[in-house]
Amino acid sequence: MSTSADILANIAAIQRRIDVACQLYQRRSQPTLIAVTKTRSAAEMASAINAGISDIGENYLQEALDKQAELRVQPKQWHFIGPIQANKTRAIASHFDWVHSVDRAKIITRLNDQRPAELAPLNICLQVNINDEASKAGASQDEIAQLAELALQQPRLRLRGLMAIPANTADQEQQRRNFAAVRSIFTDLQTQFPSAALDTLSMGMSGDMEAAIAEGATLVRIGSDIFGPRSSPSR
Ligand SMILES: *Cc1c(COP(=O)(O)O)cnc(C)c1O
């Protein structure tokens, strides 16, 4: 487990990397840093929030609910970024501000129908499976426009943009090609739905953050480079 001094120093280092990348790639506005906290303790999360993190991303519903209840300090926004089972949509729609991993029609209509009336509309991103990997969640590129049209009809949802987790590679040029492909689908959507407020590209993790910033990421999702390596590698 990382100490709060480690976490504070790591967040400062990430913020410097974001500054450098924004300067290098001439980005006018900085992406928002989401701290990804799957497998991390509530104490580690509190350290990150106390170090200035405003946005927290979680992959597993029950784990997230347990830690939301345990935390004394709250982030500004909770992001759900993991695979979505249909029987979990009610709790996801009630306990998060954003859902990044929306990839099928059934999930769109359930999240809309189950978003509590007293809360603001739920921000969503459609997850695109950019390298068509059988092992990965996400809609295919061909399905995205239809899903976007459906999402834009839902009064309790706000479609904000796209999320992607490209195939893992250390090759920066390949990383950039993958993220550029996501951006191209995004700009097509903006053209097709000009009245929609599509402003979000959720892309970039610890190993490929700079490439994502180069290609226009507005939300970056960082776990290991804030909290250290995860002990169970499969998660
Ligand atoms: C785990 C995870 C991250 C963070 O990954 P790191 O490599 O630890 O930075 C980002 N996005 C999603 C969807 C994840 O599951």
PDB file of C-alpha atoms and ligand atoms in Angstrom:
ATOM      1  CA  MET A   1       0.000   0.000   0.000  1.00  0.00           C
ATOM      2  CA  SER A   2       1.296   3.445  -0.916  1.00  0.00           C
ATOM      3  CA  THR A   3       1.772   6.066   1.790  1.00  0.00           C
ATOM      4  CA  SER A   4       0.038   9.388   1.468  1.00  0.00           C
ATOM      5  CA  ALA A   5       3.446  11.039   0.842  1.00  0.00           C
ATOM      6  CA  ASP A   6       3.999   8.659  -2.118  1.00  0.00           C
ATOM      7  CA  ILE A   7       0.560   9.421  -3.481  1.00  0.00           C
ATOM      8  CA  LEU A   8       1.044  13.180  -3.112  1.00  0.00           C
ATOM      9  CA  ALA A   9       4.415  13.014  -4.929  1.00  0.00           C
ATOM     10  CA  ASN A  10       3.022  10.752  -7.664  1.00  0.00           C
ATOM     11  CA  ILE A  11       0.103  13.086  -8.325  1.00  0.00           C
ATOM     12  CA  ALA A  12       2.484  16.048  -8.579  1.00  0.00           C
ATOM     13  CA  ALA A  13       4.612  14.057 -11.057  1.00  0.00           C
ATOM     14  CA  ILE A  14       1.546  13.173 -13.168  1.00  0.00           C
ATOM     15  CA  GLN A  15       0.472  16.793 -13.166  1.00  0.00           C
ATOM     16  CA  ARG A  16       3.911  17.776 -14.450  1.00  0.00           C
ATOM     17  CA  ARG A  17       3.656  15.121 -17.185  1.00  0.00           C
ATOM     18  CA  ILE A  18       0.264  16.542 -18.176  1.00  0.00           C
ATOM     19  CA  ASP A  19       1.709  20.085 -18.282  1.00  0.00           C
ATOM     20  CA  VAL A  20       4.648  18.973 -20.427  1.00  0.00           C
ATOM     21  CA  ALA A  21       2.442  17.008 -22.839  1.00  0.00           C
ATOM     22  CA  CYS A  22      -0.051  19.877 -23.173  1.00  0.00           C
ATOM     23  CA  GLN A  23       2.771  22.249 -24.012  1.00  0.00           C
ATOM     24  CA  LEU A  24       4.424  19.833 -26.432  1.00  0.00           C
ATOM     25  CA  TYR A  25       1.202  19.047 -28.294  1.00  0.00           C
ATOM     26  CA  GLN A  26      -0.174  22.589 -28.044  1.00  0.00           C
ATOM     27  CA  ARG A  27      -3.265  21.648 -26.145  1.00  0.00           C
ATOM     28  CA  ARG A  28      -5.131  24.758 -25.033  1.00  0.00           C
ATOM     29  CA  SER A  29      -7.070  23.157 -22.205  1.00  0.00           C
ATOM     30  CA  GLN A  30      -5.763  20.501 -19.874  1.00  0.00           C
ATOM     31  CA  PRO A  31      -7.429  17.105 -19.583  1.00  0.00           C
ATOM     32  CA  THR A  32      -9.074  16.277 -16.267  1.00  0.00           C
ATOM     33  CA  LEU A  33      -7.138  13.706 -14.243  1.00  0.00           C
ATOM     34  CA  ILE A  34      -9.281  10.817 -13.001  1.00  0.00           C
ATOM     35  CA  ALA A  35      -7.626   8.716 -10.289  1.00  0.00           C
ATOM     36  CA  VAL A  36      -8.515   5.070 -10.945  1.00  0.00           C
ATOM     37  CA  THR A  37      -8.885   3.317  -7.599  1.00  0.00           C
ATOM     38  CA  LYS A  38      -9.822  -0.313  -8.270  1.00  0.00           C
ATOM     39  CA  THR A  39      -8.187  -2.504  -5.574  1.00  0.00           C
ATOM     40  CA  ARG A  40      -7.067   0.590  -3.609  1.00  0.00           C
ATOM     41  CA  SER A  41      -8.143   1.163  -0.023  1.00  0.00           C
ATOM     42  CA  ALA A  42     -10.417   3.977   1.120  1.00  0.00           C
ATOM     43  CA  ALA A  43      -7.380   5.393   2.975  1.00  0.00           C
ATOM     44  CA  GLU A  44      -5.367   5.575  -0.260  1.00  0.00           C
ATOM     45  CA  MET A  45      -8.326   7.217  -1.975  1.00  0.00           C
ATOM     46  CA  ALA A  46      -8.611   9.767   0.822  1.00  0.00           C
ATOM     47  CA  SER A  47      -4.908  10.593   0.373  1.00  0.00           C
ATOM     48  CA  ALA A  48      -5.490  11.256  -3.317  1.00  0.00           C
ATOM     49  CA  ILE A  49      -8.539  13.433  -2.646  1.00  0.00           C
ATOM     50  CA  ASN A  50      -6.626  15.373   0.005  1.00  0.00           C
ATOM     51  CA  ALA A  51      -3.847  15.875  -2.559  1.00  0.00           C
ATOM     52  CA  GLY A  52      -6.336  17.624  -4.839  1.00  0.00           C
ATOM     53  CA  ILE A  53      -7.888  14.819  -6.905  1.00  0.00           C
ATOM     54  CA  SER A  54     -11.455  15.809  -7.796  1.00  0.00           C
ATOM     55  CA  ASP A  55     -12.441  12.810  -9.904  1.00  0.00           C
ATOM     56  CA  ILE A  56     -12.362   9.116  -8.956  1.00  0.00           C
ATOM     57  CA  GLY A  57     -12.857   6.173 -11.332  1.00  0.00           C
ATOM     58  CA  GLU A  58     -14.001   2.713 -10.202  1.00  0.00           C
ATOM     59  CA  ASN A  59     -14.427  -0.533 -12.177  1.00  0.00           C
ATOM     60  CA  TYR A  60     -16.368  -2.789  -9.824  1.00  0.00           C
ATOM     61  CA  LEU A  61     -19.732  -1.757  -8.429  1.00  0.00           C
ATOM     62  CA  GLN A  62     -19.716  -3.471  -5.034  1.00  0.00           C
ATOM     63  CA  GLU A  63     -16.141  -2.450  -4.311  1.00  0.00           C
ATOM     64  CA  ALA A  64     -17.023   1.143  -5.220  1.00  0.00           C
ATOM     65  CA  LEU A  65     -20.156   1.216  -3.047  1.00  0.00           C
ATOM     66  CA  ASP A  66     -18.241  -0.143  -0.052  1.00  0.00           C
ATOM     67  CA  LYS A  67     -15.565   2.525  -0.380  1.00  0.00           C
ATOM     68  CA  GLN A  68     -18.065   5.321  -1.063  1.00  0.00           C
ATOM     69  CA  ALA A  69     -19.695   4.446   2.263  1.00  0.00           C
ATOM     70  CA  GLU A  70     -16.372   4.257   4.080  1.00  0.00           C
ATOM     71  CA  LEU A  71     -14.820   7.493   2.778  1.00  0.00           C
ATOM     72  CA  ARG A  72     -15.045  10.581   4.987  1.00  0.00           C
ATOM     73  CA  VAL A  73     -13.951  12.934   2.206  1.00  0.00           C
ATOM     74  CA  GLN A  74     -15.752  12.799  -1.126  1.00  0.00           C
ATOM     75  CA  PRO A  75     -14.415  13.622  -4.582  1.00  0.00           C
ATOM     76  CA  LYS A  76     -16.384  16.048  -6.756  1.00  0.00           C
ATOM     77  CA  GLN A  77     -17.309  13.351  -9.248  1.00  0.00           C
ATOM     78  CA  TRP A  78     -17.529   9.562  -9.319  1.00  0.00           C
ATOM     79  CA  HIS A  79     -16.886   7.816 -12.639  1.00  0.00           C
ATOM     80  CA  PHE A  80     -17.899   4.233 -13.383  1.00  0.00           C
ATOM     81  CA  ILE A  81     -15.398   2.831 -15.903  1.00  0.00           C
ATOM     82  CA  GLY A  82     -15.831  -0.967 -15.722  1.00  0.00           C
ATOM     83  CA  PRO A  83     -17.870  -3.542 -17.635  1.00  0.00           C
ATOM     84  CA  ILE A  84     -21.614  -3.124 -16.966  1.00  0.00           C
ATOM     85  CA  GLN A  85     -23.945  -6.016 -16.196  1.00  0.00           C
ATOM     86  CA  ALA A  86     -27.597  -5.178 -16.878  1.00  0.00           C
ATOM     87  CA  ASN A  87     -28.636  -6.131 -13.341  1.00  0.00           C
ATOM     88  CA  LYS A  88     -26.255  -3.486 -11.912  1.00  0.00           C
ATOM     89  CA  THR A  89     -27.552  -0.481 -13.852  1.00  0.00           C
ATOM     90  CA  ARG A  90     -29.896   0.780 -11.113  1.00  0.00           C
ATOM     91  CA  ALA A  91     -27.086   1.081  -8.572  1.00  0.00           C
ATOM     92  CA  ILE A  92     -24.696   2.532 -11.156  1.00  0.00           C
ATOM     93  CA  ALA A  93     -27.286   5.154 -12.185  1.00  0.00           C
ATOM     94  CA  SER A  94     -27.792   6.099  -8.523  1.00  0.00           C
ATOM     95  CA  HIS A  95     -24.205   6.277  -7.262  1.00  0.00           C
ATOM     96  CA  PHE A  96     -22.144   7.799 -10.077  1.00  0.00           C
ATOM     97  CA  ASP A  97     -21.940  11.113 -11.961  1.00  0.00           C
ATOM     98  CA  TRP A  98     -20.409   9.615 -15.099  1.00  0.00           C
ATOM     99  CA  VAL A  99     -20.441   6.206 -16.795  1.00  0.00           C
ATOM    100  CA  HIS A 100     -17.684   5.701 -19.402  1.00  0.00           C
ATOM    101  CA  SER A 101     -18.275   2.089 -20.381  1.00  0.00           C
ATOM    102  CA  VAL A 102     -21.676   2.205 -22.109  1.00  0.00           C
ATOM    103  CA  ASP A 103     -21.590  -0.142 -25.093  1.00  0.00           C
ATOM    104  CA  ARG A 104     -25.083  -1.432 -25.895  1.00  0.00           C
ATOM    105  CA  ALA A 105     -28.657  -0.255 -26.328  1.00  0.00           C
ATOM    106  CA  LYS A 106     -30.077  -2.101 -23.335  1.00  0.00           C
ATOM    107  CA  ILE A 107     -27.641  -0.380 -20.989  1.00  0.00           C
ATOM    108  CA  ILE A 108     -28.502   3.052 -22.434  1.00  0.00           C
ATOM    109  CA  THR A 109     -32.241   2.686 -21.842  1.00  0.00           C
ATOM    110  CA  ARG A 110     -31.833   1.120 -18.408  1.00  0.00           C
ATOM    111  CA  LEU A 111     -29.475   3.842 -17.169  1.00  0.00           C
ATOM    112  CA  ASN A 112     -31.919   6.472 -18.421  1.00  0.00           C
ATOM    113  CA  ASP A 113     -34.971   4.819 -16.856  1.00  0.00           C
ATOM    114  CA  GLN A 114     -33.184   4.231 -13.558  1.00  0.00           C
ATOM    115  CA  ARG A 115     -31.429   7.593 -13.084  1.00  0.00           C
ATOM    116  CA  PRO A 116     -33.043   9.014  -9.913  1.00  0.00           C
ATOM    117  CA  ALA A 117     -35.275  12.025 -10.628  1.00  0.00           C
ATOM    118  CA  GLU A 118     -33.633  14.169  -7.965  1.00  0.00           C
ATOM    119  CA  LEU A 119     -30.187  13.880  -9.575  1.00  0.00           C
ATOM    120  CA  ALA A 120     -28.879  15.746 -12.612  1.00  0.00           C
ATOM    121  CA  PRO A 121     -28.847  13.774 -15.876  1.00  0.00           C
ATOM    122  CA  LEU A 122     -26.142  11.090 -15.918  1.00  0.00           C
ATOM    123  CA  ASN A 123     -23.083  11.886 -18.047  1.00  0.00           C
ATOM    124  CA  ILE A 124     -22.176   9.004 -20.325  1.00  0.00           C
ATOM    125  CA  CYS A 125     -19.497   8.065 -22.818  1.00  0.00           C
ATOM    126  CA  LEU A 126     -19.859   5.296 -25.363  1.00  0.00           C
ATOM    127  CA  GLN A 127     -17.009   2.817 -25.165  1.00  0.00           C
ATOM    128  CA  VAL A 128     -15.553   1.960 -28.553  1.00  0.00           C
ATOM    129  CA  ASN A 129     -13.565  -1.247 -29.086  1.00  0.00           C
ATOM    130  CA  ILE A 130     -11.036   0.432 -31.336  1.00  0.00           C
ATOM    131  CA  ASN A 131      -8.889  -2.577 -32.205  1.00  0.00           C
ATOM    132  CA  ASP A 132     -11.870  -4.997 -32.439  1.00  0.00           C
ATOM    133  CA  GLU A 133     -10.410  -7.160 -29.684  1.00  0.00           C
ATOM    134  CA  ALA A 134     -12.673 -10.088 -28.822  1.00  0.00           C
ATOM    135  CA  SER A 135     -11.534  -9.900 -25.189  1.00  0.00           C
ATOM    136  CA  LYS A 136     -12.526  -6.264 -24.739  1.00  0.00           C
ATOM    137  CA  ALA A 137     -15.792  -4.550 -23.975  1.00  0.00           C
ATOM    138  CA  GLY A 138     -16.972  -1.755 -26.213  1.00  0.00           C
ATOM    139  CA  ALA A 139     -19.105  -1.286 -29.287  1.00  0.00           C
ATOM    140  CA  SER A 140     -17.642  -1.650 -32.755  1.00  0.00           C
ATOM    141  CA  GLN A 141     -17.034   1.482 -34.759  1.00  0.00           C
ATOM    142  CA  ASP A 142     -20.053   0.609 -36.965  1.00  0.00           C
ATOM    143  CA  GLU A 143     -22.424   0.545 -33.987  1.00  0.00           C
ATOM    144  CA  ILE A 144     -21.404   3.871 -32.459  1.00  0.00           C
ATOM    145  CA  ALA A 145     -23.567   6.279 -34.476  1.00  0.00           C
ATOM    146  CA  GLN A 146     -26.721   4.277 -33.801  1.00  0.00           C
ATOM    147  CA  LEU A 147     -25.969   4.055 -30.083  1.00  0.00           C
ATOM    148  CA  ALA A 148     -25.260   7.798 -30.008  1.00  0.00           C
ATOM    149  CA  GLU A 149     -28.606   8.514 -31.632  1.00  0.00           C
ATOM    150  CA  LEU A 150     -30.372   6.388 -29.024  1.00  0.00           C
ATOM    151  CA  ALA A 151     -28.442   7.976 -26.145  1.00  0.00           C
ATOM    152  CA  LEU A 152     -29.267  11.483 -27.367  1.00  0.00           C
ATOM    153  CA  GLN A 153     -32.986  10.652 -27.171  1.00  0.00           C
ATOM    154  CA  GLN A 154     -32.790   9.856 -23.449  1.00  0.00           C
ATOM    155  CA  PRO A 155     -33.851  12.774 -21.224  1.00  0.00           C
ATOM    156  CA  ARG A 156     -32.034  11.480 -18.132  1.00  0.00           C
ATOM    157  CA  LEU A 157     -28.696  10.971 -19.911  1.00  0.00           C
ATOM    158  CA  ARG A 158     -26.179  13.432 -21.305  1.00  0.00           C
ATOM    159  CA  LEU A 159     -24.052  11.886 -23.996  1.00  0.00           C
ATOM    160  CA  ARG A 160     -20.642  13.545 -23.656  1.00  0.00           C
ATOM    161  CA  GLY A 161     -18.393  11.549 -25.999  1.00  0.00           C
ATOM    162  CA  LEU A 162     -16.313   8.402 -26.319  1.00  0.00           C
ATOM    163  CA  MET A 163     -14.112   6.223 -24.154  1.00  0.00           C
ATOM    164  CA  ALA A 164     -11.566   3.685 -25.377  1.00  0.00           C
ATOM    165  CA  ILE A 165      -8.976   1.242 -24.049  1.00  0.00           C
ATOM    166  CA  PRO A 166      -6.800   0.443 -27.093  1.00  0.00           C
ATOM    167  CA  ALA A 167      -4.751  -2.728 -27.426  1.00  0.00           C
ATOM    168  CA  ASN A 168      -1.807  -2.629 -25.049  1.00  0.00           C
ATOM    169  CA  THR A 169       1.415  -1.556 -26.744  1.00  0.00           C
ATOM    170  CA  ALA A 170       4.531   0.318 -25.662  1.00  0.00           C
ATOM    171  CA  ASP A 171       4.993   1.702 -29.190  1.00  0.00           C
ATOM    172  CA  GLN A 172       4.093   5.396 -28.982  1.00  0.00           C
ATOM    173  CA  GLU A 173       3.392   5.708 -32.690  1.00  0.00           C
ATOM    174  CA  GLN A 174       0.926   2.800 -32.514  1.00  0.00           C
ATOM    175  CA  GLN A 175      -0.650   4.337 -29.387  1.00  0.00           C
ATOM    176  CA  ARG A 176      -1.161   7.573 -31.274  1.00  0.00           C
ATOM    177  CA  ARG A 177      -2.674   5.806 -34.291  1.00  0.00           C
ATOM    178  CA  ASN A 178      -5.190   4.080 -32.014  1.00  0.00           C
ATOM    179  CA  PHE A 179      -6.160   7.292 -30.232  1.00  0.00           C
ATOM    180  CA  ALA A 180      -6.328   9.185 -33.525  1.00  0.00           C
ATOM    181  CA  ALA A 181      -8.822   6.574 -34.747  1.00  0.00           C
ATOM    182  CA  VAL A 182     -10.980   7.213 -31.656  1.00  0.00           C
ATOM    183  CA  ARG A 183     -10.778  10.942 -32.236  1.00  0.00           C
ATOM    184  CA  SER A 184     -11.830  10.513 -35.836  1.00  0.00           C
ATOM    185  CA  ILE A 185     -14.987   8.611 -34.790  1.00  0.00           C
ATOM    186  CA  PHE A 186     -15.618  11.390 -32.261  1.00  0.00           C
ATOM    187  CA  THR A 187     -15.342  14.218 -34.798  1.00  0.00           C
ATOM    188  CA  ASP A 188     -17.656  12.264 -37.142  1.00  0.00           C
ATOM    189  CA  LEU A 189     -20.216  12.146 -34.321  1.00  0.00           C
ATOM    190  CA  GLN A 190     -19.842  15.868 -33.721  1.00  0.00           C
ATOM    191  CA  THR A 191     -20.556  16.451 -37.409  1.00  0.00           C
ATOM    192  CA  GLN A 192     -23.497  14.066 -37.465  1.00  0.00           C
ATOM    193  CA  PHE A 193     -25.061  15.454 -34.265  1.00  0.00           C
ATOM    194  CA  PRO A 194     -24.170  19.159 -34.299  1.00  0.00           C
ATOM    195  CA  SER A 195     -26.681  20.138 -31.613  1.00  0.00           C
ATOM    196  CA  ALA A 196     -25.337  17.576 -29.115  1.00  0.00           C
ATOM    197  CA  ALA A 197     -22.798  18.851 -26.573  1.00  0.00           C
ATOM    198  CA  LEU A 198     -20.125  16.283 -27.391  1.00  0.00           C
ATOM    199  CA  ASP A 199     -17.000  17.458 -25.585  1.00  0.00           C
ATOM    200  CA  THR A 200     -15.329  14.393 -24.080  1.00  0.00           C
ATOM    201  CA  LEU A 201     -12.645  11.935 -25.129  1.00  0.00           C
ATOM    202  CA  SER A 202     -11.885   9.613 -22.214  1.00  0.00           C
ATOM    203  CA  MET A 203      -8.595   8.004 -23.161  1.00  0.00           C
ATOM    204  CA  GLY A 204      -5.100   7.510 -21.773  1.00  0.00           C
ATOM    205  CA  MET A 205      -3.858   5.389 -18.858  1.00  0.00           C
ATOM    206  CA  SER A 206      -0.494   5.259 -17.071  1.00  0.00           C
ATOM    207  CA  GLY A 207       1.322   3.670 -20.027  1.00  0.00           C
ATOM    208  CA  ASP A 208      -0.114   5.771 -22.833  1.00  0.00           C
ATOM    209  CA  MET A 209      -1.222   9.082 -21.325  1.00  0.00           C
ATOM    210  CA  GLU A 210       1.036  11.307 -23.428  1.00  0.00           C
ATOM    211  CA  ALA A 211      -0.121   9.737 -26.708  1.00  0.00           C
ATOM    212  CA  ALA A 212      -3.744  10.240 -25.634  1.00  0.00           C
ATOM    213  CA  ILE A 213      -3.111  13.901 -24.794  1.00  0.00           C
ATOM    214  CA  ALA A 214      -1.441  14.339 -28.177  1.00  0.00           C
ATOM    215  CA  GLU A 215      -4.632  13.075 -29.836  1.00  0.00           C
ATOM    216  CA  GLY A 216      -7.056  15.196 -27.836  1.00  0.00           C
ATOM    217  CA  ALA A 217      -7.963  13.353 -24.603  1.00  0.00           C
ATOM    218  CA  THR A 218     -10.105  15.478 -22.288  1.00  0.00           C
ATOM    219  CA  LEU A 219     -10.245  12.918 -19.462  1.00  0.00           C
ATOM    220  CA  VAL A 220      -7.248  10.721 -18.589  1.00  0.00           C
ATOM    221  CA  ARG A 221      -7.694   7.705 -16.300  1.00  0.00           C
ATOM    222  CA  ILE A 222      -4.597   6.988 -14.200  1.00  0.00           C
ATOM    223  CA  GLY A 223      -4.174   4.184 -11.648  1.00  0.00           C
ATOM    224  CA  SER A 224      -0.699   2.655 -11.254  1.00  0.00           C
ATOM    225  CA  ASP A 225       1.267   5.850 -11.734  1.00  0.00           C
ATOM    226  CA  ILE A 226      -0.608   7.373  -8.772  1.00  0.00           C
ATOM    227  CA  PHE A 227      -0.963   4.409  -6.412  1.00  0.00           C
ATOM    228  CA  GLY A 228       1.824   2.022  -7.512  1.00  0.00           C
ATOM    229  CA  PRO A 229       1.512  -1.371  -9.233  1.00  0.00           C
ATOM    230  CA  ARG A 230      -1.671  -3.319  -8.515  1.00  0.00           C
ATOM    231  CA  SER A 231      -1.013  -6.501  -6.539  1.00  0.00           C
ATOM    232  CA  SER A 232      -3.468  -8.623  -8.568  1.00  0.00           C
ATOM    233  CA  PRO A 233      -2.343  -8.097 -12.160  1.00  0.00           C
ATOM    234  CA  SER A 234      -5.572  -9.379 -13.712  1.00  0.00           C
ATOM    235  CA  ARG A 235      -7.446  -6.425 -12.227  1.00  0.00           C
TER     236      ARG A 235
HETATM  237  C1  LIG B   1      -7.383   0.123 -14.490  1.00  0.00           C
HETATM  238  C2  LIG B   1      -7.913   1.068 -15.478  1.00  0.00           C
HETATM  239  C3  LIG B   1      -7.275   2.294 -15.731  1.00  0.00           C
HETATM  240  C4  LIG B   1      -5.975   2.708 -15.084  1.00  0.00           C
HETATM  241  O1  LIG B   1      -4.932   1.924 -15.555  1.00  0.00           O
HETATM  242  P1  LIG B   1      -3.389   2.177 -15.099  1.00  0.00           P
HETATM  243  O2  LIG B   1      -2.615   1.477 -16.135  1.00  0.00           O
HETATM  244  O3  LIG B   1      -3.265   1.576 -13.751  1.00  0.00           O
HETATM  245  O4  LIG B   1      -3.172   3.638 -15.087  1.00  0.00           O
HETATM  246  C5  LIG B   1      -7.874   3.157 -16.635  1.00  0.00           C
HETATM  247  N1  LIG B   1      -9.030   2.841 -17.262  1.00  0.00           N
HETATM  248  C6  LIG B   1      -9.661   1.676 -17.041  1.00  0.00           C
HETATM  249  C7  LIG B   1     -10.937   1.395 -17.763  1.00  0.00           C
HETATM  250  C8  LIG B   1      -9.128   0.751 -16.154  1.00  0.00           C
HETATM  251  O5  LIG B   1      -9.764  -0.406 -15.952  1.00  0.00           O
END
